Coordinates of C-alpha atoms in Angstrom, one line a residue:
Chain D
X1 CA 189.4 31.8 139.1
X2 CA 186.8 34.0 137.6
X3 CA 185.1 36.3 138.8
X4 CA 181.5 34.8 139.5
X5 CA 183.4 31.3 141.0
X6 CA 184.9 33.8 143.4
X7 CA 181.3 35.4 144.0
X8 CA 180.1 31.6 144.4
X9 CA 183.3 30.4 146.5
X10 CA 183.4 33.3 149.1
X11 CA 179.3 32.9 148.9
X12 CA 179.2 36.5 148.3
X13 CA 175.8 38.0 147.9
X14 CA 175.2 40.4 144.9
X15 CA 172.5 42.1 144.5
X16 CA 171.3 41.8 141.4
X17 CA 169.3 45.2 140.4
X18 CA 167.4 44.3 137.1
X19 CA 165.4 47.3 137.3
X20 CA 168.5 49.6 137.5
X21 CA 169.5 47.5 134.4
X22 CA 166.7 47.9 132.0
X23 CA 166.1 51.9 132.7
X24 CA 169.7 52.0 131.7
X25 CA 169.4 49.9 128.7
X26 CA 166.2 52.0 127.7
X27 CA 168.2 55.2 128.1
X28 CA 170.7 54.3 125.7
X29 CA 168.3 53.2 123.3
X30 CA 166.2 56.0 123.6
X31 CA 169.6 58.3 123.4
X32 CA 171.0 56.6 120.0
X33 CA 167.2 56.6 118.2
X34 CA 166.9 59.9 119.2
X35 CA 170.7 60.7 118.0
X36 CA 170.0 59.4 115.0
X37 CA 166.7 60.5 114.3
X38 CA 167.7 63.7 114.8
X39 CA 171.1 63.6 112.6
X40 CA 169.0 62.1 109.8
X41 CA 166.6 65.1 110.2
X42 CA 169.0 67.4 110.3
X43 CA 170.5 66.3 107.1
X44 CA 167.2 67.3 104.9
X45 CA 167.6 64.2 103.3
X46 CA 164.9 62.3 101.4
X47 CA 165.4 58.7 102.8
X48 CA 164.4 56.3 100.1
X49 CA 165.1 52.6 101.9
X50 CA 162.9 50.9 100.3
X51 CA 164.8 51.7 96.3
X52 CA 167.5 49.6 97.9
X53 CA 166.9 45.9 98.5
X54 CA 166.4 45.6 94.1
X55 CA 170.3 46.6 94.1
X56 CA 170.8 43.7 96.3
X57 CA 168.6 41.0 94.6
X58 CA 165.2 40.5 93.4
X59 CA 162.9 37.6 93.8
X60 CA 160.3 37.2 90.9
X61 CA 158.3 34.4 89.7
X62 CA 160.0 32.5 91.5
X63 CA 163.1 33.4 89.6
X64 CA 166.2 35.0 92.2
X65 CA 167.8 37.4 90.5
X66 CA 171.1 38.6 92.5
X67 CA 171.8 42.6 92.2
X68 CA 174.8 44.5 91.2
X69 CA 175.4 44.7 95.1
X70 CA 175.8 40.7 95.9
X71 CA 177.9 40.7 92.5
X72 CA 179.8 42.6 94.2
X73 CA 180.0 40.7 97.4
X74 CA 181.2 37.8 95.4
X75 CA 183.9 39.5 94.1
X76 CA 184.9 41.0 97.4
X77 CA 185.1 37.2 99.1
X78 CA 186.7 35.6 96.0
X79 CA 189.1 38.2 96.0
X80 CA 189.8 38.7 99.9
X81 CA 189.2 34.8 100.5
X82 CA 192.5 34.1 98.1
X83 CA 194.3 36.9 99.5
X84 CA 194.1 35.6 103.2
X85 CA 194.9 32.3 102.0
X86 CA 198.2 33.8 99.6
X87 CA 198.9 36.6 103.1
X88 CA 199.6 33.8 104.9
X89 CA 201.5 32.2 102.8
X90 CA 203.7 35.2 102.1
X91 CA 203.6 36.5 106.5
X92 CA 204.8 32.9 107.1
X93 CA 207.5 32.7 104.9
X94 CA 209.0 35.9 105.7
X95 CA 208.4 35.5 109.1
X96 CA 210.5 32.4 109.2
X97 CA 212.9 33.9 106.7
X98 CA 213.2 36.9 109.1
X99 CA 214.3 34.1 111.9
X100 CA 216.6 32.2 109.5
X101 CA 220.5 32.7 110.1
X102 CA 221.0 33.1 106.4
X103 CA 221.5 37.2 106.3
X104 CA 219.9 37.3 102.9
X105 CA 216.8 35.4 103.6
X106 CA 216.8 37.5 107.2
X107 CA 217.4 41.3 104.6
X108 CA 214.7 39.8 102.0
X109 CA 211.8 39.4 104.6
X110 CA 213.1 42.9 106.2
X111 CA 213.5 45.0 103.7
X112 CA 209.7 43.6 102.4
X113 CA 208.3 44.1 105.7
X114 CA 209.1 47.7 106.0
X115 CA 208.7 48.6 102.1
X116 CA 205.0 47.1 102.6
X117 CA 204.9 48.7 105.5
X118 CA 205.8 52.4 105.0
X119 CA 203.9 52.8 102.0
X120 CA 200.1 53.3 101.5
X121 CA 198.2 50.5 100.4
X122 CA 196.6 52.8 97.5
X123 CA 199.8 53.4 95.8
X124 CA 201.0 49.6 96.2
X125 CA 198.3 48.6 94.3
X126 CA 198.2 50.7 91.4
X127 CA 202.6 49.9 91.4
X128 CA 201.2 46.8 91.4
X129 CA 198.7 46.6 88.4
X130 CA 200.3 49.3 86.0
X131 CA 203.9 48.4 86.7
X132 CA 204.5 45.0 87.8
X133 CA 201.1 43.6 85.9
X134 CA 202.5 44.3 82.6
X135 CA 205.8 43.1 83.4
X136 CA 204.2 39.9 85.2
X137 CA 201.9 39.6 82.0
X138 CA 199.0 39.4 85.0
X139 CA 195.4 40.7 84.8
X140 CA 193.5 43.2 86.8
X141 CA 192.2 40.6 89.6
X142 CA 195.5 39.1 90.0
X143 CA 197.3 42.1 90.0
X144 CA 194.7 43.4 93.2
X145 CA 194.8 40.0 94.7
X146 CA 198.9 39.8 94.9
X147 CA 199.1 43.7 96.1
X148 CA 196.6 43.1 99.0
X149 CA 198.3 39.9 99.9
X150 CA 201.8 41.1 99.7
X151 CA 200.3 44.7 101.9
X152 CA 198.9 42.2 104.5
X153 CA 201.3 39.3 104.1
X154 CA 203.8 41.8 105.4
X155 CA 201.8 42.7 108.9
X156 CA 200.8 39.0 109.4
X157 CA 204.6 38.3 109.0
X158 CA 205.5 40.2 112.4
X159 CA 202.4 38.9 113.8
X160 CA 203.7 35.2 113.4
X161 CA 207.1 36.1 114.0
X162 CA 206.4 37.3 117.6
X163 CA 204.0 33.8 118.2
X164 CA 207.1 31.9 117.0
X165 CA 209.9 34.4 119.2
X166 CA 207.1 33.5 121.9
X167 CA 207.3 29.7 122.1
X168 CA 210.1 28.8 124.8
X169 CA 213.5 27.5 123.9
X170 CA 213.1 24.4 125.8
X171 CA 210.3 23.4 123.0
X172 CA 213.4 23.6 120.7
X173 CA 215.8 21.8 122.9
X174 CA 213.6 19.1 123.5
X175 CA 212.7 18.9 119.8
X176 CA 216.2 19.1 118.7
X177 CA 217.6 16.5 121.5
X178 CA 214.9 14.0 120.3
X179 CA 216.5 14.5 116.9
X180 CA 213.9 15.7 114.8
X181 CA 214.7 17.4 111.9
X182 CA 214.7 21.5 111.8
X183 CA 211.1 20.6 109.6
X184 CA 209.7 18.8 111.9
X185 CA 210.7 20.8 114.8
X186 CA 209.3 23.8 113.4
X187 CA 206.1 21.6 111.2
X188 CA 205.2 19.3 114.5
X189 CA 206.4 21.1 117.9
X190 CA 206.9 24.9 117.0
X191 CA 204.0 26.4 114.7
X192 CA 200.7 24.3 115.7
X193 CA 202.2 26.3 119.4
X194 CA 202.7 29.8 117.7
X195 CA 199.8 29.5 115.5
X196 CA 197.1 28.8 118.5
X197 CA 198.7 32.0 120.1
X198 CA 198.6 33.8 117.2
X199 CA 195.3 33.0 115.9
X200 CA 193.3 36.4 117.3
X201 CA 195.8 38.5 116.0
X202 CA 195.8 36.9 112.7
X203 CA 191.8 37.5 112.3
X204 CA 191.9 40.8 113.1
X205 CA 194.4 41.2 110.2
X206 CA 192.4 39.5 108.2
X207 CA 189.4 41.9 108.6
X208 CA 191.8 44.3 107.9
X209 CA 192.2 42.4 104.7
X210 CA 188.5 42.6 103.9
X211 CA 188.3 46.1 104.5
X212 CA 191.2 46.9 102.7
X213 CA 189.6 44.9 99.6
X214 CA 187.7 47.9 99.4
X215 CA 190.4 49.8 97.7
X216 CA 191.1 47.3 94.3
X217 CA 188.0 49.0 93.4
X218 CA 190.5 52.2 92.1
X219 CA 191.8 49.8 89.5
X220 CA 188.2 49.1 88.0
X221 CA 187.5 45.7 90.1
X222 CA 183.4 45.4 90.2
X223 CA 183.6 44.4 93.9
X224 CA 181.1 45.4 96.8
X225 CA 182.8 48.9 97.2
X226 CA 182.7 49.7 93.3
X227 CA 179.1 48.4 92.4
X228 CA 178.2 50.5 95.7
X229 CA 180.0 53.6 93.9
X230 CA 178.1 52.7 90.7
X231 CA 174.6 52.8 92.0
X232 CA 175.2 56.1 93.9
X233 CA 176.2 57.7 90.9
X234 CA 173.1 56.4 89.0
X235 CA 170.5 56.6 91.8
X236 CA 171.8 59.7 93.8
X237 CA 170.5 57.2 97.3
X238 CA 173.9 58.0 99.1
X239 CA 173.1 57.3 102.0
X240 CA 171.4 54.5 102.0
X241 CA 173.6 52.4 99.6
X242 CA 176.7 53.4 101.3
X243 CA 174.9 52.3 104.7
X244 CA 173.7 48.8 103.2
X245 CA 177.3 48.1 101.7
X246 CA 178.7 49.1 105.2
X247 CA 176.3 46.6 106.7
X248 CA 177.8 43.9 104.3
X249 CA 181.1 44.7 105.3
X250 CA 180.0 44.2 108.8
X251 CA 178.8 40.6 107.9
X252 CA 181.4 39.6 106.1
X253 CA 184.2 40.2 108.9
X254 CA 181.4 39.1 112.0
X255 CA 181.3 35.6 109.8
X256 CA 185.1 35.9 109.9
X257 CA 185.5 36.8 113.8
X258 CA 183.2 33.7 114.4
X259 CA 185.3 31.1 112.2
X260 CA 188.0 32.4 114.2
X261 CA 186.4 31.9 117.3
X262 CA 185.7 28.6 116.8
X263 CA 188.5 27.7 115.3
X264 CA 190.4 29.1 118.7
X265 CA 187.5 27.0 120.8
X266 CA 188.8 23.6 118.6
X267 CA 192.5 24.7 119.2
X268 CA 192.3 25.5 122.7
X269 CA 190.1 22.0 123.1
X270 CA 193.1 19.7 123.7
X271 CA 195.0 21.8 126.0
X272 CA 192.3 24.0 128.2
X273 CA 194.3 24.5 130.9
X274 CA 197.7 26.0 129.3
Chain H
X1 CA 227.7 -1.7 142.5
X2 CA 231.3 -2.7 142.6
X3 CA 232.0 -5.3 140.1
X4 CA 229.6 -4.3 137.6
X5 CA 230.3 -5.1 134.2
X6 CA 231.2 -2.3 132.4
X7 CA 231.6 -2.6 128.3
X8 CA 232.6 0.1 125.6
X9 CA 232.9 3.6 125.6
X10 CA 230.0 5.4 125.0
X11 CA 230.9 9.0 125.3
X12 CA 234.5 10.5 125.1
X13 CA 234.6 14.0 126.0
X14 CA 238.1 15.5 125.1
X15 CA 240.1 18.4 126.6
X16 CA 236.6 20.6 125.9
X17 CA 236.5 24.4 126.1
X18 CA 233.1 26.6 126.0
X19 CA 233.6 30.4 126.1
X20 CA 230.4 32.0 126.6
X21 CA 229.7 35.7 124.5
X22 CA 229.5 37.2 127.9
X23 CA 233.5 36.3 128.4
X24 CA 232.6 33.6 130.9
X25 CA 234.7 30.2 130.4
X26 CA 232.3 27.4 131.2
X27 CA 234.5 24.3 130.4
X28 CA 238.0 24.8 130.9
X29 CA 240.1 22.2 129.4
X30 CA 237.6 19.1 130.3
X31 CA 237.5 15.4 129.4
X32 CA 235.6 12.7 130.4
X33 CA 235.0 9.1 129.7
X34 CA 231.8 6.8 130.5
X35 CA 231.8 3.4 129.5
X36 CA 228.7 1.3 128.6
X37 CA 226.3 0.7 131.7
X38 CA 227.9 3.5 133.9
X39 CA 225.7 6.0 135.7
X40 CA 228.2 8.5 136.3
X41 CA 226.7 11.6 138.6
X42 CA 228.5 15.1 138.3
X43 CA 228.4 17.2 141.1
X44 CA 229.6 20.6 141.8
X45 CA 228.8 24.6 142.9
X46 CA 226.5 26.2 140.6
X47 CA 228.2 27.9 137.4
X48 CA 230.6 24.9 137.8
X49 CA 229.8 24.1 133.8
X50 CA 227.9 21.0 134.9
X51 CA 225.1 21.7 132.7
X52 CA 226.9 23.2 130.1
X53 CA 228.6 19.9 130.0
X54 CA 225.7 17.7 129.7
X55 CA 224.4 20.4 126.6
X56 CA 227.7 20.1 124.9
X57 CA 227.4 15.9 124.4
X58 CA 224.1 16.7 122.2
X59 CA 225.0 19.4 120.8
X60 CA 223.2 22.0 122.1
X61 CA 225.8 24.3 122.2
X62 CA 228.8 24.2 120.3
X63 CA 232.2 24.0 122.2
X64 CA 235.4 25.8 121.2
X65 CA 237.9 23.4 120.9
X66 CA 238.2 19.7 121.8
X67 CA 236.6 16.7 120.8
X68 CA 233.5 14.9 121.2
X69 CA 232.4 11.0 120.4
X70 CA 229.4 9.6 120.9
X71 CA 229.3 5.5 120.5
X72 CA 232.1 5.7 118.2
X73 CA 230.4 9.1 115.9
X74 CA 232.8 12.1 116.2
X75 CA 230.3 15.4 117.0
X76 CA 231.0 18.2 114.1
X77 CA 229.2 20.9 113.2
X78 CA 227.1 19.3 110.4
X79 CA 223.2 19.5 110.6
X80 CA 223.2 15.7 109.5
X81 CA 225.7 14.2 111.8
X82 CA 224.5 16.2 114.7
X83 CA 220.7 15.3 114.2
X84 CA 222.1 11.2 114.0
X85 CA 224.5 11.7 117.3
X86 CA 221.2 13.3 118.9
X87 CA 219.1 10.3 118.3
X88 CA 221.6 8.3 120.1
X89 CA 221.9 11.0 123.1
X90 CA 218.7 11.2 125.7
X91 CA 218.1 14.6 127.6
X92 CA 216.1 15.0 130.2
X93 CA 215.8 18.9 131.6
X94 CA 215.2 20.6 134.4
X95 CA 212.1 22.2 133.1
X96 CA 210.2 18.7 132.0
X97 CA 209.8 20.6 128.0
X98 CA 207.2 18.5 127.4
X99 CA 205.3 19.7 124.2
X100 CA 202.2 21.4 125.4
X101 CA 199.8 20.6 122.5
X102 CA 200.1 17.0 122.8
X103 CA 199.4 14.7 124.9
X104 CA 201.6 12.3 126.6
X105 CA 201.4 9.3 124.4
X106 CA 201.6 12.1 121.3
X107 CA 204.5 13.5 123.1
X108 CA 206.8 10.0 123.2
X109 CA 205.5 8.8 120.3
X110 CA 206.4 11.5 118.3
X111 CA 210.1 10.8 117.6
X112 CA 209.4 7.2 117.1
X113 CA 208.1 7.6 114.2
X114 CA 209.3 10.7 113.0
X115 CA 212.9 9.7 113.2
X116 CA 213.2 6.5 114.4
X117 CA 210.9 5.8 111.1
X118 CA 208.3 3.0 113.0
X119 CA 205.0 3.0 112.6
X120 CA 202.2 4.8 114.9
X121 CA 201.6 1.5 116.3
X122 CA 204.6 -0.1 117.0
X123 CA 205.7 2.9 118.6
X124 CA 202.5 3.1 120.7
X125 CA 203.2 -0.2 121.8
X126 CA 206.7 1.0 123.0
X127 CA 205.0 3.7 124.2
X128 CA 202.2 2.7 126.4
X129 CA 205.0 -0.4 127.8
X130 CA 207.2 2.6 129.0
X131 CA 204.2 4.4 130.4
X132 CA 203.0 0.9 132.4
X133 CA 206.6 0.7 133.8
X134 CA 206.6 4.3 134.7
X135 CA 202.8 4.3 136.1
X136 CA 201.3 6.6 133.9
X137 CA 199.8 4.0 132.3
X138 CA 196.0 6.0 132.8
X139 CA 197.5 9.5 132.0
X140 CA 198.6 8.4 128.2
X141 CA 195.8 10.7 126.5
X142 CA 196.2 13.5 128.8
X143 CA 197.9 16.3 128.1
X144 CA 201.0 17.7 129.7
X145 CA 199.2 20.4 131.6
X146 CA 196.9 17.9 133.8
X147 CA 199.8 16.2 135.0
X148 CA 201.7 17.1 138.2
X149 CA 205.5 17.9 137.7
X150 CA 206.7 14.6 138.8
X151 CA 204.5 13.2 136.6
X152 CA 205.7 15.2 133.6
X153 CA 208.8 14.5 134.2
X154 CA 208.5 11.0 134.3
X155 CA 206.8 11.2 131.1
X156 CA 209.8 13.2 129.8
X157 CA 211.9 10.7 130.5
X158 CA 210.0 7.9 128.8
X159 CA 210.0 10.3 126.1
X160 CA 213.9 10.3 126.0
X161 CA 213.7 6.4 126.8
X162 CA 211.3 5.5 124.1
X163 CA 214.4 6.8 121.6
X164 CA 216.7 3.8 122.8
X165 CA 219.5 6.3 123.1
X166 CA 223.2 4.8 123.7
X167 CA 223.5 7.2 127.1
X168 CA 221.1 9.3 128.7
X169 CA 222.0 12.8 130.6
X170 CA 219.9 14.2 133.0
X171 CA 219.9 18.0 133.7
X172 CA 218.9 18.3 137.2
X173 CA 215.9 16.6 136.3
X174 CA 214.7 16.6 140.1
X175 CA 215.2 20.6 141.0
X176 CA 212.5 22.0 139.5
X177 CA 209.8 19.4 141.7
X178 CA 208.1 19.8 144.6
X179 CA 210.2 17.5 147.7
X180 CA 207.2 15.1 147.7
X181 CA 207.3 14.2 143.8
X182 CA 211.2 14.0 143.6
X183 CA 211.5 10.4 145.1
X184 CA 209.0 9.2 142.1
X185 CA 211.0 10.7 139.3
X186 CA 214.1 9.1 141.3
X187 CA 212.6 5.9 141.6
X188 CA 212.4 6.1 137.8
X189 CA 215.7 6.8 137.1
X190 CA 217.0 4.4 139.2
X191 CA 215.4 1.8 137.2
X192 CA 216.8 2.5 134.6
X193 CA 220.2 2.4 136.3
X194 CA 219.3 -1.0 136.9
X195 CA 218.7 -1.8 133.5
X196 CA 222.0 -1.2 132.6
X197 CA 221.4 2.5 130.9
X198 CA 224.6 4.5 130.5
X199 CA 223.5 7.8 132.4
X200 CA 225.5 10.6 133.2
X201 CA 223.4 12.5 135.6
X202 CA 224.2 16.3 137.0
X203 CA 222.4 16.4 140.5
X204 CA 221.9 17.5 143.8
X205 CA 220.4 14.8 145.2
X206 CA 223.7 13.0 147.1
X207 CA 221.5 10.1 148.3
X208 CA 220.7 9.4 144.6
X209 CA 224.5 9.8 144.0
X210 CA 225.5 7.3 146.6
X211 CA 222.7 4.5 145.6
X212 CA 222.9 4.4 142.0
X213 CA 226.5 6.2 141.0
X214 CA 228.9 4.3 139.6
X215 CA 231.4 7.1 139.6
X216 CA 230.9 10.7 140.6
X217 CA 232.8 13.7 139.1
X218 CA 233.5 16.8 140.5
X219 CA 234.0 20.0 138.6
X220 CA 234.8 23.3 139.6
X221 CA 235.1 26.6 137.1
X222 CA 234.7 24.8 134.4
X223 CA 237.5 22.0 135.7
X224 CA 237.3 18.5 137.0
X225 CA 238.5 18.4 140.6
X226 CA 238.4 14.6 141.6
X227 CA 236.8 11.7 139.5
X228 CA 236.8 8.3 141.6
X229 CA 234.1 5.7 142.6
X230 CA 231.1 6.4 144.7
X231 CA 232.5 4.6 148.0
X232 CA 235.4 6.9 148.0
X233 CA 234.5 10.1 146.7
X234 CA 231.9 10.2 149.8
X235 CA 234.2 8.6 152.4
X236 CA 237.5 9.4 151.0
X237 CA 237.8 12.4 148.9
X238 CA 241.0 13.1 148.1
X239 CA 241.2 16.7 147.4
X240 CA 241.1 19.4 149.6
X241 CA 237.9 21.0 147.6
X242 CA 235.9 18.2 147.8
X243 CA 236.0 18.1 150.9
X244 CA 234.9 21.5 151.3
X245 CA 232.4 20.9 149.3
X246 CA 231.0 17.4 150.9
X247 CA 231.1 19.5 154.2
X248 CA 229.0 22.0 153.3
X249 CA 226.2 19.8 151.6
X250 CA 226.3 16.8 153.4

């Protein structure tokens, strides 16, 4: 029962206080604007907001003209959007590796896991472009789209492994006495389970991932983080680049939260009431 | 029940052993026979190794030594043979194990077709006939979680039904209920009884026992202790634990 249906069951009166409600909502406001306005003052800074919006697109004669900035976005969602797709890929495998009974398979996805890991992120991707790229024969973007995979491949891994250690082993009993087949057991009974209780998890890891993107941008990759970079370094408008490119972030993994959301909503759909 | 017409043997159980990892030895030198069309209840204190017997004939856990054979297939450790001997071995469990994310027609038609090979319709049809029998007719698209535990159990057992298994075991399939829903699920199984399904059936339900048992077994630490009709076993035991035992649940 939530809260409220206990307010409404128990017919318990709360007085609502909307007057209480708005000063406080005012305060804050008037505390952050103020916070702000006074940091930004502070900082002796020439604010120039309105050089920005060309570096994310223009709009003349009826001609749109996208800016270094939404280059850069596109870069950052082709590169994180195959990513997620390939980290999955890779945190599924090793998670069911991991819960195989063959010991190799089980010291493969372990000794992966903990490499990933216990190692920055930074240094996986340049091992990944100047050593294994050359050896691969693979180019810059793949090279940054395999080490940011593999990095959050290796957390989504455990993630899925716990949603499948989670599923009861009377789901497996009853799969296995009906005689399916260790595919469909796991492909019909066990993961559309683990995946629905893994699904928040898994979202949050993946805007991990498009945070993370931010970083193939030290191996020369024009995404969001790098054009940013760029037009500081031209412009000298620090501030408000590095604000506007933070903003995109922002977008980018709300959009993602939401898909997830609804995803969860469809999921949960069937079964409301487990 | 006397007189019933009993045909082949459907599960031969053979001088079976099951040492647990914790030391503990849960079947002790057992063996057991039921023939076609025999509903054969197994009775006994708790840890007697009743359910561990029921999870041996499928396979669920692997026994140490001694044989198994299944309508004429010898159980081995195989992922093949095992997966076929299961198809021909029903389980009902304590616990219902109904799958969650489907919904009860989903749930028995979901081995139907994906290893009895028929198509989504035919087993459908088998499907919603089991359901109309069973009186759940008008809970076929709900899911698992609307029903009441009777109810999922019964649809559990349509879901082991819809298989045509050769025999069907039941793992105290009534002790997890509430007392008002247990007669329903009985009910249930005694229809099948009366349809001639071989059933070997661990319980504590001695009323169940006495109506529908052809023979009851009684096993202690892992051992049987008396095997013999119904009629006797109740009126007649002949060992001295079995009586003990009657005295205290009865």
């Amino acid at each position: 029962m939530t809260f409220a249906q206990y307010v409404r069951k128990n017919k318990l009166r709360v007085r609502w206080q909307p007057w209480g409600d708005v000063l406080k909502l005012a305060l804050t406001v008037v505390f952050c604007v103020w916070f702000f306005a006074r940091g930004a003052g502070e900082l002796d800074y020439n604010w120039q907001w309105r050089r920005v919006p060309r570096y994310l697109f223009s709009y003349e004669n009826g001609q749109f003209t996208p800016g270094p900035l939404l280059l850069g976005v596109l870069v950052t969602l082709k590169a994180s959007a195959l990513s997620l797709v390939l980290a999955f890929a890779f945190g599924l495998s090793a998670a069911l590796f991991r819960m195989s009974r063959s010991f190799a398979a089980g010291l493969t996805a372990k000794v992966y896991v903990e490499a990933i890991r216990n190692t920055p992120l930074l240094i996986q991707i340049f091992f990944t472009y100047f050593v294994l790229g050359p050896v691969l024969g693979i180019g810059r973007f793949t090279s940054a789209v395999l080490a940011l995979s593999l990095f959050e491949g290796a957390y989504a891994s455990e993630i899925i492994r716990a949603g499948i250690a989670s599923i009861p082993a009377g789901q497996w009993e009853a799969a296995h006495s009906l005689g399916l087949s260790s595919f469909h057991t796991y492909t019909r009974v066990i993961l559309p389970q683990a995946m629905q209780r893994v699904l928040p998890p898994l979202t949050s890891q993946g805007v991990s991932l498009i945070k993370d993107s931010s970083l193939i941008s030290t191996i020369a990759i024009y995404d969001l983080t790098m054009q940013g970079q760029v037009i500081v370094a031209d412009t000298f408008l620090t501030f408000e680049i590095w604000f506007t490119v933070a903003g995109v972030y922002l977008m980018m993994t709300g959009s993602l939260s939401l898909l997830a959301k609804f995803l969860d909503n469809r999921l949960k759909g069937g079964n409301a009431a487990c | 029940m006397t007189g019933k017409e009993l045909g082949d043997v459907i599960v031969e159980a053979h001088g079976i052993c099951k040492r647990f990892p914790s030391g503990v030895l849960a079947l002790n030198n057992f063996s057991l026979t039921v023939r076609s069309g025999e509903v054969v209840v197994v009775v006994g204190p708790s840890g007697a190794g009743k359910s561990t017997f029921l999870r041996c004939l499928n396979g669920l856990e692997d026994v140490d030594e001694g044989s198994i054979v299944i309508d004429g297939a010898l159980l081995d450790h195989t992922k093949a043979n095992r997966q076929k001997i299961r198809t021909e071995v029903g389980m009902v469990f304590q616990a219902f194990n109904l799958f969650p994310h489907l919904t009860v027609r989903e749930n028995i038609d979901l081995a139907q077709v994906l290893v009895r090979r028929k198509s989504r319709k035919e087993a459908t049809r088998t499907t919603m006939e089991l359901l109309e029998r069973i009186g759940l007719a008008d809970k076929a698209s709900a899911y698992p979680a609307q029903l009441s535990g009777g109810q999922q159990q019964r649809a559990a057992i349509a879901r082991a039904v819809a298989m045509k298994p050769a025999v069907m075991l039941f793992d105290e399939a009534t002790s997890a209920l509430d007392p008002e829903m247990v007669g329903e699920v009985l009910e249930v199984m005694k229809g099948l009884a009366k349809d001639g399904m071989t059933m070997l059936v661990v319980t504590h339900e001695m009323g169940f026992a006495r109506e529908v048992g052809d023979r009851v077994v009684f096993m202690e630490s892992g051992r049987m202790v008396e095997d013999g009709p119904v009629e006797s076993f109740f009126t007649a035991p002949r060992e001295e634990r079995t009586r003990v035992f009657l005295s205290q649940i009865l």
